[in-house]
Amino acid sequence: MNTSGHAADAVRDDTAGLRLAPFRGLRYVPERVGSLAAVTSPPYDVVVRPDGLLHLESADPHNIVRLILPQAITAGTRHRKAAVTLDRWLADGVLAPDPEPALYVYEQNGDGILQRGIIGALELSTPDEGVVLPHEDVMPHVVEDRAALMRTTAANLEPLLLTYVGEDDDGADTVIERTVRREPLLSTTTEDGFQHRLWAVTDPADQATVAQELRRHQALIADGHHRWATYLRLREEHTAPGPWNYGLVLLIDTARYPLRVRAIHRLLNRLPVADALAALGDSFRVRRLERALPVALEALATAAAEGNAFLLAGDGAFHLLDRPDPTLLDRTIRADRPEAWRTLDATVLHSTLLDHVWHIPDAPEDIAYIHDTQAAVAQAERRGGTAVLMHPVREEVVRDLARQGVTMPRKSTSFGPKPATGLVLRSLALD
């Protein structure tokens, strides 16, 4: 990402920007688990159910999915199960708090990406304060579930991914680069080939340098909109100043460490591909492609460079949709939003295709959101549904809309690499 947005990223009053505080991290005790890699997980909404969940549960009896995705018949039972598990692991010494409050430097290295950032407890703020900018809408039922889990466990179990645009004389970056020359607290390589390293920054002067630098900036929520909304909901329930006024985050300076932006695909559980195609009529141009996913995705990228385009899968073939009818778009898409929002693929998908062409309600039983392309196709074929494969939106479009206070349709983007869940947790009882 270019750094031309420095001025827009900085807040006018350096007392009103990001306020990051140290905390006593909860971490796995290496001697009590098979390996650190075996107890980590992707973020809760990236785990592909049920295959991915079972794989992680079987990797180690103490895998973090038993906390972030507890399994039981009812929601209340699930959340209580997570709380009991957390308490048991603490009592058994599987997890233990670090001796003193720290900020944590976190490094990920793999697939041609080196990413470094700082994990800490960030003071919460509402979108209208202009400090932390959301760019996507959220689903109320997901926020309610995450809130119940967080309320019951009294813990932040995984960090949100936030980005900001640093400057050339960045004091936080100086601390990071000096810290990574030391021996890390932990180092592990997960099965996706990424190496993860973590350091504790406990020196008060270094913590103050980082805090002072970040107060000059605002941040974009790259991943974790539902958890941020959960933080805000729980803060409303705890009116007295205290640990509920803060939430666990990873802050990445994308001027130095640009993130990758990928699409999040839709799985329409109750709509067969044949029915989806029949309902289109002449509203889109439709082309059947040869059955090779990489080739089909290349065709999608080419079509998306010229306008809205989608790839349908689930019947053993791929169908490229592009060149939507302009009159249909004018009739189905809100006119009171910026042009950049009106022309988003996610806007066209939800406002035009889902709402008006296919009449699909945005409910969990009808639509699933899947990050992995192959998994989306495989599940559509197994269920007899339709996978709608999306092309990613550019990061500058996301940030531009966020600065205007305009949110994109839910699950419009997937920034990465995402932090591994399980390397450091935050117990609100310790703050």
Short mmCIF file of C-alpha atoms in Angstrom, two decimals:
data_model
loop_
_atom_site.label_atom_id
_atom_site.label_comp_id
_atom_site.label_asym_id
_atom_site.label_seq_id
_atom_site.Cartn_x
_atom_site.Cartn_y
_atom_site.Cartn_z
CA MET A 1 0.00 0.00 0.00
CA ASN A 2 1.34 3.45 -0.81
CA THR A 3 1.84 5.91 2.00
CA SER A 4 0.11 8.88 0.44
CA GLY A 5 -2.62 8.60 3.08
CA HIS A 6 -0.40 9.60 6.02
CA ALA A 7 -2.10 12.92 6.59
CA ALA A 8 -5.56 11.38 6.43
CA ASP A 9 -4.55 8.56 8.74
CA ALA A 10 -3.23 10.86 11.45
CA VAL A 11 -5.66 12.40 13.92
CA ARG A 12 -5.64 16.15 14.40
CA ASP A 13 -5.20 15.93 18.18
CA ASP A 14 -2.52 13.46 19.27
CA THR A 15 -4.34 12.96 22.57
CA ALA A 16 -7.42 11.64 20.73
CA GLY A 17 -5.91 8.80 18.71
CA LEU A 18 -5.18 5.17 19.50
CA ARG A 19 -4.57 4.40 23.18
CA LEU A 20 -2.76 1.11 23.57
CA ALA A 21 -2.04 -0.28 27.04
CA PRO A 22 0.11 -3.21 28.22
CA PHE A 23 -1.54 -6.23 29.83
CA ARG A 24 -0.53 -9.51 31.46
CA GLY A 25 -0.87 -11.99 28.65
CA LEU A 26 -2.14 -15.51 29.19
CA ARG A 27 0.03 -17.95 27.28
CA TYR A 28 0.33 -21.71 26.89
CA VAL A 29 3.02 -23.34 29.01
CA PRO A 30 5.08 -25.24 26.39
CA GLU A 31 5.83 -28.16 28.72
CA ARG A 32 2.11 -28.82 29.21
CA VAL A 33 1.11 -29.12 25.53
CA GLY A 34 2.26 -31.25 22.61
CA SER A 35 3.52 -28.22 20.68
CA LEU A 36 2.57 -24.57 20.36
CA ALA A 37 1.64 -25.13 16.72
CA ALA A 38 -0.79 -27.90 17.73
CA VAL A 39 -2.75 -25.64 20.11
CA THR A 40 -3.16 -22.66 17.76
CA SER A 41 -6.01 -22.02 15.35
CA PRO A 42 -7.06 -19.53 12.69
CA PRO A 43 -9.61 -16.93 13.90
CA TYR A 44 -12.99 -18.42 14.83
CA ASP A 45 -14.73 -17.33 11.61
CA VAL A 46 -12.03 -18.79 9.34
CA VAL A 47 -12.29 -22.33 10.68
CA VAL A 48 -14.18 -24.33 8.05
CA ARG A 49 -16.80 -26.38 9.84
CA PRO A 50 -17.02 -29.23 10.49
CA ASP A 51 -13.83 -30.63 8.93
CA GLY A 52 -11.49 -27.90 10.10
CA LEU A 53 -12.92 -27.88 13.60
CA LEU A 54 -12.51 -31.64 14.04
CA HIS A 55 -8.97 -31.47 12.67
CA LEU A 56 -7.99 -28.79 15.19
CA GLU A 57 -9.71 -30.53 18.11
CA SER A 58 -7.79 -33.70 17.35
CA ALA A 59 -4.43 -31.89 16.96
CA ASP A 60 -4.11 -31.45 20.74
CA PRO A 61 -6.59 -31.81 23.64
CA HIS A 62 -5.79 -28.22 24.58
CA ASN A 63 -6.28 -26.64 21.16
CA ILE A 64 -7.67 -23.11 21.43
CA VAL A 65 -10.77 -24.01 19.36
CA ARG A 66 -12.15 -25.59 22.54
CA LEU A 67 -12.40 -22.02 23.85
CA ILE A 68 -13.28 -20.00 20.73
CA LEU A 69 -15.65 -22.60 19.20
CA PRO A 70 -16.87 -24.77 22.09
CA GLN A 71 -19.22 -27.58 21.05
CA ALA A 72 -22.50 -28.29 22.85
CA ILE A 73 -26.20 -28.51 22.04
CA THR A 74 -27.26 -25.05 23.25
CA ALA A 75 -25.50 -21.70 23.07
CA GLY A 76 -25.56 -21.23 26.84
CA THR A 77 -24.03 -24.64 27.38
CA ARG A 78 -21.32 -23.92 24.82
CA HIS A 79 -20.29 -20.70 26.51
CA ARG A 80 -20.28 -22.22 30.00
CA LYS A 81 -18.23 -25.12 28.66
CA ALA A 82 -15.61 -22.66 27.35
CA ALA A 83 -15.47 -20.88 30.72
CA VAL A 84 -15.06 -24.15 32.62
CA THR A 85 -12.35 -25.28 30.19
CA LEU A 86 -10.48 -21.99 30.57
CA ASP A 87 -10.62 -22.20 34.36
CA ARG A 88 -9.43 -25.81 34.30
CA TRP A 89 -6.49 -25.04 32.01
CA LEU A 90 -5.45 -22.20 34.31
CA ALA A 91 -5.73 -24.40 37.39
CA ASP A 92 -3.78 -27.20 35.69
CA GLY A 93 -1.03 -24.87 34.51
CA VAL A 94 -1.76 -25.38 30.82
CA LEU A 95 -2.19 -21.60 30.54
CA ALA A 96 -0.37 -19.14 32.78
CA PRO A 97 -0.22 -15.35 33.02
CA ASP A 98 3.00 -13.53 32.26
CA PRO A 99 4.63 -12.00 35.37
CA GLU A 100 4.25 -8.34 34.39
CA PRO A 101 2.18 -6.23 31.97
CA ALA A 102 3.61 -6.11 28.47
CA LEU A 103 2.99 -5.06 24.92
CA TYR A 104 3.81 -7.91 22.56
CA VAL A 105 5.69 -7.69 19.29
CA TYR A 106 4.31 -10.32 16.94
CA GLU A 107 5.95 -11.51 13.73
CA GLN A 108 4.56 -13.75 10.97
CA ASN A 109 6.79 -14.98 8.17
CA GLY A 110 5.71 -17.20 5.29
CA ASP A 111 4.37 -17.38 1.73
CA GLY A 112 6.59 -14.45 0.77
CA ILE A 113 5.19 -12.24 3.55
CA LEU A 114 6.98 -10.74 6.54
CA GLN A 115 4.56 -9.02 8.89
CA ARG A 116 5.29 -7.39 12.24
CA GLY A 117 3.00 -5.57 14.62
CA ILE A 118 2.14 -4.88 18.25
CA ILE A 119 -0.43 -6.68 20.39
CA GLY A 120 -1.94 -4.76 23.28
CA ALA A 121 -5.15 -3.72 25.03
CA LEU A 122 -6.71 -0.88 23.04
CA GLU A 123 -9.06 1.65 24.61
CA LEU A 124 -12.45 1.29 22.92
CA SER A 125 -14.10 4.02 20.88
CA THR A 126 -17.25 4.33 18.81
CA PRO A 127 -17.09 4.84 15.02
CA ASP A 128 -18.24 8.46 15.27
CA GLU A 129 -15.13 9.26 17.32
CA GLY A 130 -13.04 8.56 14.20
CA VAL A 131 -10.29 6.63 15.99
CA VAL A 132 -11.08 3.04 15.00
CA LEU A 133 -12.82 2.85 11.64
CA PRO A 134 -15.04 -0.10 10.73
CA HIS A 135 -15.60 -0.80 7.06
CA GLU A 136 -18.19 -3.60 7.17
CA ASP A 137 -21.63 -4.14 8.62
CA VAL A 138 -22.06 -6.87 11.22
CA MET A 139 -24.58 -9.67 11.77
CA PRO A 140 -26.43 -9.23 15.09
CA HIS A 141 -26.62 -12.94 15.87
CA VAL A 142 -22.84 -13.28 15.57
CA VAL A 143 -22.25 -10.30 17.86
CA GLU A 144 -24.65 -11.80 20.40
CA ASP A 145 -22.85 -15.14 20.31
CA ARG A 146 -19.39 -13.58 20.67
CA ALA A 147 -20.66 -11.31 23.46
CA ALA A 148 -22.08 -14.25 25.40
CA LEU A 149 -18.81 -16.17 25.03
CA MET A 150 -16.69 -13.19 26.08
CA ARG A 151 -19.03 -12.33 28.95
CA THR A 152 -18.97 -15.89 30.29
CA THR A 153 -15.21 -16.43 29.98
CA ALA A 154 -14.29 -12.83 30.99
CA ALA A 155 -11.50 -13.04 28.44
CA ASN A 156 -10.42 -11.74 25.05
CA LEU A 157 -9.49 -15.03 23.42
CA GLU A 158 -8.09 -13.73 20.11
CA PRO A 159 -6.81 -10.35 18.90
CA LEU A 160 -8.54 -8.25 16.27
CA LEU A 161 -6.41 -7.22 13.29
CA LEU A 162 -6.20 -3.42 12.94
CA THR A 163 -4.07 -1.41 10.51
CA TYR A 164 -2.68 2.10 10.55
CA VAL A 165 -0.34 4.02 8.26
CA GLY A 166 2.89 4.93 10.01
CA GLU A 167 5.37 7.66 9.15
CA ASP A 168 9.09 7.73 8.45
CA ASP A 169 10.11 8.75 11.99
CA ASP A 170 7.86 6.17 13.64
CA GLY A 171 8.86 5.51 17.25
CA ALA A 172 6.76 2.33 17.42
CA ASP A 173 8.64 0.87 14.46
CA THR A 174 11.95 1.65 16.18
CA VAL A 175 10.83 -0.33 19.23
CA ILE A 176 9.66 -3.22 17.06
CA GLU A 177 12.91 -3.44 15.09
CA ARG A 178 15.01 -3.30 18.25
CA THR A 179 12.84 -5.92 19.95
CA VAL A 180 13.03 -8.53 17.18
CA ARG A 181 16.81 -8.70 17.57
CA ARG A 182 16.27 -10.33 20.97
CA GLU A 183 15.44 -13.95 21.72
CA PRO A 184 11.64 -14.39 21.38
CA LEU A 185 9.29 -15.64 24.08
CA LEU A 186 8.07 -18.25 21.64
CA SER A 187 8.65 -19.42 18.10
CA THR A 188 6.55 -21.95 16.22
CA THR A 189 5.65 -22.90 12.67
CA THR A 190 2.01 -23.75 11.93
CA GLU A 191 0.91 -26.28 9.34
CA ASP A 192 0.30 -23.56 6.74
CA GLY A 193 4.08 -22.96 6.73
CA PHE A 194 3.99 -19.63 8.58
CA GLN A 195 6.54 -19.04 11.32
CA HIS A 196 5.19 -17.13 14.34
CA ARG A 197 7.39 -15.35 16.88
CA LEU A 198 6.39 -13.31 19.93
CA TRP A 199 8.34 -10.95 22.19
CA ALA A 200 7.28 -9.11 25.35
CA VAL A 201 7.97 -5.36 25.60
CA THR A 202 8.09 -4.68 29.34
CA ASP A 203 10.39 -1.65 29.50
CA PRO A 204 8.26 1.37 30.55
CA ALA A 205 10.18 3.70 28.25
CA ASP A 206 9.55 1.49 25.21
CA GLN A 207 5.90 1.13 26.14
CA ALA A 208 5.61 4.91 26.44
CA THR A 209 7.26 5.39 23.02
CA VAL A 210 4.80 3.04 21.36
CA ALA A 211 1.83 4.62 23.12
CA GLN A 212 2.91 8.14 22.19
CA GLU A 213 3.33 7.22 18.52
CA LEU A 214 -0.02 5.46 18.25
CA ARG A 215 -1.89 8.41 19.77
CA ARG A 216 -1.12 10.23 16.50
CA HIS A 217 -3.07 7.72 14.42
CA GLN A 218 -6.44 6.22 13.64
CA ALA A 219 -6.85 2.57 12.66
CA LEU A 220 -8.90 0.56 10.20
CA ILE A 221 -10.50 -2.69 11.34
CA ALA A 222 -9.00 -5.17 8.91
CA ASP A 223 -10.41 -8.28 10.58
CA GLY A 224 -12.70 -8.57 13.60
CA HIS A 225 -15.73 -6.31 13.08
CA HIS A 226 -17.97 -8.63 15.08
CA ARG A 227 -15.51 -8.81 17.95
CA TRP A 228 -15.10 -5.02 17.98
CA ALA A 229 -18.90 -4.65 18.10
CA THR A 230 -18.82 -7.20 20.92
CA TYR A 231 -16.24 -5.16 22.83
CA LEU A 232 -18.46 -2.08 22.54
CA ARG A 233 -21.58 -3.96 23.65
CA LEU A 234 -19.84 -5.35 26.72
CA ARG A 235 -18.41 -1.94 27.58
CA GLU A 236 -21.98 -0.64 27.74
CA GLU A 237 -22.76 -3.36 30.29
CA HIS A 238 -19.83 -2.32 32.50
CA THR A 239 -20.23 1.41 32.98
CA ALA A 240 -17.44 1.83 35.55
CA PRO A 241 -13.94 2.43 34.15
CA GLY A 242 -11.99 -0.78 34.02
CA PRO A 243 -10.82 -3.69 31.86
CA TRP A 244 -14.05 -3.81 29.80
CA ASN A 245 -13.08 -0.42 28.36
CA TYR A 246 -10.27 -2.15 26.45
CA GLY A 247 -10.03 -4.91 23.88
CA LEU A 248 -7.24 -7.17 22.61
CA VAL A 249 -5.86 -6.08 19.22
CA LEU A 250 -2.93 -6.54 16.86
CA LEU A 251 -1.88 -3.27 15.20
CA ILE A 252 -0.02 -3.45 11.88
CA ASP A 253 1.61 -0.49 10.13
CA THR A 254 0.67 -1.21 6.51
CA ALA A 255 3.07 1.42 5.20
CA ARG A 256 5.83 -1.00 6.24
CA TYR A 257 3.98 -4.31 6.17
CA PRO A 258 1.18 -4.27 3.56
CA LEU A 259 -1.55 -6.83 4.10
CA ARG A 260 -3.07 -9.02 1.43
CA VAL A 261 -6.75 -8.53 0.73
CA ARG A 262 -8.75 -11.59 -0.28
CA ALA A 263 -12.43 -12.11 -0.94
CA ILE A 264 -14.91 -13.93 1.29
CA HIS A 265 -17.16 -16.23 -0.72
CA ARG A 266 -20.86 -16.97 -0.22
CA LEU A 267 -22.44 -20.41 -0.02
CA LEU A 268 -26.16 -20.37 -0.80
CA ASN A 269 -27.26 -23.53 0.94
CA ARG A 270 -30.79 -23.79 -0.48
CA LEU A 271 -30.28 -22.53 -4.03
CA PRO A 272 -29.11 -25.07 -6.65
CA VAL A 273 -26.94 -23.68 -9.43
CA ALA A 274 -29.55 -24.52 -12.08
CA ASP A 275 -32.16 -22.45 -10.25
CA ALA A 276 -29.72 -19.58 -9.74
CA LEU A 277 -28.93 -19.48 -13.45
CA ALA A 278 -32.57 -19.77 -14.50
CA ALA A 279 -33.56 -16.81 -12.32
CA LEU A 280 -30.98 -14.53 -13.93
CA GLY A 281 -32.75 -14.16 -17.25
CA ASP A 282 -30.96 -11.46 -19.22
CA SER A 283 -29.82 -9.52 -16.15
CA PHE A 284 -26.19 -10.71 -16.47
CA ARG A 285 -24.05 -12.18 -19.20
CA VAL A 286 -23.41 -15.83 -18.29
CA ARG A 287 -20.55 -17.98 -19.62
CA ARG A 288 -19.83 -21.59 -18.73
CA LEU A 289 -16.12 -22.19 -18.11
CA GLU A 290 -13.98 -25.32 -18.17
CA ARG A 291 -13.71 -27.16 -14.88
CA ALA A 292 -10.36 -25.89 -13.57
CA LEU A 293 -10.53 -23.58 -10.57
CA PRO A 294 -7.32 -21.59 -11.24
CA VAL A 295 -8.38 -20.89 -14.82
CA ALA A 296 -11.87 -19.90 -13.72
CA LEU A 297 -10.47 -17.52 -11.10
CA GLU A 298 -8.25 -15.91 -13.73
CA ALA A 299 -11.32 -15.34 -15.89
CA LEU A 300 -13.09 -13.83 -12.88
CA ALA A 301 -10.18 -11.45 -12.25
CA THR A 302 -10.17 -10.34 -15.89
CA ALA A 303 -13.92 -9.70 -15.88
CA ALA A 304 -13.78 -7.93 -12.48
CA ALA A 305 -11.22 -5.46 -13.86
CA GLU A 306 -13.95 -4.18 -16.20
CA GLY A 307 -16.95 -4.24 -13.87
CA ASN A 308 -18.98 -6.40 -11.51
CA ALA A 309 -18.34 -10.12 -11.93
CA PHE A 310 -19.05 -13.33 -10.00
CA LEU A 311 -18.28 -17.01 -10.40
CA LEU A 312 -20.99 -19.58 -9.59
CA ALA A 313 -20.04 -23.16 -8.70
CA GLY A 314 -21.67 -26.24 -7.22
CA ASP A 315 -22.84 -28.30 -10.20
CA GLY A 316 -19.45 -29.56 -11.37
CA ALA A 317 -18.77 -26.52 -13.57
CA PHE A 318 -18.06 -22.81 -13.26
CA HIS A 319 -20.35 -20.07 -14.56
CA LEU A 320 -19.00 -16.53 -14.99
CA LEU A 321 -21.50 -13.74 -14.43
CA ASP A 322 -20.56 -10.25 -15.65
CA ARG A 323 -21.94 -7.19 -17.49
CA PRO A 324 -25.01 -6.66 -15.30
CA ASP A 325 -27.97 -4.78 -16.76
CA PRO A 326 -27.42 -1.10 -15.80
CA THR A 327 -31.15 -0.46 -15.43
CA LEU A 328 -31.41 -3.35 -12.97
CA LEU A 329 -28.55 -1.90 -10.92
CA ASP A 330 -30.15 1.56 -10.91
CA ARG A 331 -33.42 0.03 -9.71
CA THR A 332 -31.98 -2.16 -6.95
CA ILE A 333 -29.01 -0.25 -5.48
CA ARG A 334 -29.35 2.69 -3.11
CA ALA A 335 -28.65 6.05 -4.71
CA ASP A 336 -27.68 7.82 -1.46
CA ARG A 337 -24.24 6.21 -1.20
CA PRO A 338 -20.90 7.07 -2.86
CA GLU A 339 -20.23 5.65 -6.29
CA ALA A 340 -17.40 3.53 -4.88
CA TRP A 341 -19.94 1.80 -2.62
CA ARG A 342 -22.59 1.44 -5.32
CA THR A 343 -20.17 -0.35 -7.64
CA LEU A 344 -18.74 -2.81 -5.09
CA ASP A 345 -19.23 -6.45 -6.05
CA ALA A 346 -20.55 -7.12 -2.55
CA THR A 347 -23.13 -4.35 -2.94
CA VAL A 348 -24.31 -5.71 -6.29
CA LEU A 349 -24.40 -9.25 -4.92
CA HIS A 350 -26.48 -8.42 -1.84
CA SER A 351 -28.67 -5.60 -3.19
CA THR A 352 -29.30 -6.94 -6.68
CA LEU A 353 -28.73 -10.69 -6.82
CA LEU A 354 -29.59 -11.90 -3.32
CA ASP A 355 -32.39 -9.45 -2.54
CA HIS A 356 -34.09 -8.95 -5.92
CA VAL A 357 -33.12 -11.77 -8.28
CA TRP A 358 -32.75 -14.80 -6.02
CA HIS A 359 -34.77 -13.59 -2.99
CA ILE A 360 -32.32 -15.14 -0.52
CA PRO A 361 -32.63 -13.89 3.08
CA ASP A 362 -29.34 -13.06 4.80
CA ALA A 363 -29.80 -15.72 7.47
CA PRO A 364 -27.29 -18.36 8.65
CA GLU A 365 -29.40 -21.24 7.32
CA ASP A 366 -29.46 -19.67 3.85
CA ILE A 367 -26.01 -18.09 3.49
CA ALA A 368 -22.65 -19.22 4.80
CA TYR A 369 -19.52 -17.07 4.49
CA ILE A 370 -16.40 -19.05 3.57
CA HIS A 371 -12.85 -17.74 3.19
CA ASP A 372 -11.32 -20.75 1.43
CA THR A 373 -12.20 -20.96 -2.28
CA GLN A 374 -11.84 -24.71 -2.68
CA ALA A 375 -13.85 -25.31 0.50
CA ALA A 376 -16.67 -23.12 -0.80
CA VAL A 377 -16.84 -25.09 -4.05
CA ALA A 378 -16.63 -28.45 -2.30
CA GLN A 379 -19.38 -27.60 0.19
CA ALA A 380 -21.66 -26.29 -2.56
CA GLU A 381 -21.26 -29.54 -4.49
CA ARG A 382 -21.82 -31.64 -1.39
CA ARG A 383 -24.96 -29.75 -0.35
CA GLY A 384 -26.42 -29.15 -3.78
CA GLY A 385 -26.19 -25.39 -3.27
CA THR A 386 -24.44 -22.54 -5.05
CA ALA A 387 -21.05 -21.08 -4.22
CA VAL A 388 -20.70 -17.45 -5.26
CA LEU A 389 -16.97 -16.80 -5.65
CA MET A 390 -15.91 -13.18 -5.27
CA HIS A 391 -12.96 -11.10 -6.46
CA PRO A 392 -11.17 -9.09 -3.70
CA VAL A 393 -11.63 -5.35 -3.36
CA ARG A 394 -8.59 -3.06 -3.21
CA GLU A 395 -7.44 -1.88 0.24
CA GLU A 396 -7.45 1.79 -0.75
CA VAL A 397 -11.17 1.53 -1.60
CA VAL A 398 -11.84 -0.01 1.81
CA ARG A 399 -9.95 2.69 3.69
CA ASP A 400 -11.47 5.48 1.60
CA LEU A 401 -15.02 4.39 2.35
CA ALA A 402 -14.22 3.88 6.03
CA ARG A 403 -12.93 7.45 6.30
CA GLN A 404 -16.21 8.65 4.82
CA GLY A 405 -18.09 6.69 7.48
CA VAL A 406 -19.57 4.35 4.87
CA THR A 407 -19.67 0.66 5.76
CA MET A 408 -19.48 -2.09 3.16
CA PRO A 409 -21.80 -5.12 3.12
CA ARG A 410 -20.81 -7.65 5.78
CA LYS A 411 -17.97 -10.03 5.02
CA SER A 412 -16.78 -7.98 2.02
CA THR A 413 -13.06 -8.47 2.62
CA SER A 414 -10.53 -10.80 4.18
CA PHE A 415 -7.28 -9.12 5.17
CA GLY A 416 -4.30 -11.28 5.94
CA PRO A 417 -2.24 -12.88 7.08
CA LYS A 418 -4.41 -13.03 10.17
CA PRO A 419 -2.87 -13.52 13.62
CA ALA A 420 -2.82 -17.08 14.90
CA THR A 421 -5.27 -17.58 17.75
CA GLY A 422 -3.79 -19.04 20.93
CA LEU A 423 -0.39 -17.37 21.13
CA VAL A 424 -1.49 -14.77 23.70
CA LEU A 425 -4.88 -14.26 25.42
CA ARG A 426 -6.15 -11.50 27.70
CA SER A 427 -7.97 -12.27 30.94
CA LEU A 428 -10.05 -9.34 32.14
CA ALA A 429 -9.66 -10.62 35.69
CA LEU A 430 -5.94 -9.81 35.54
CA ASP A 431 -6.29 -6.18 34.39
#
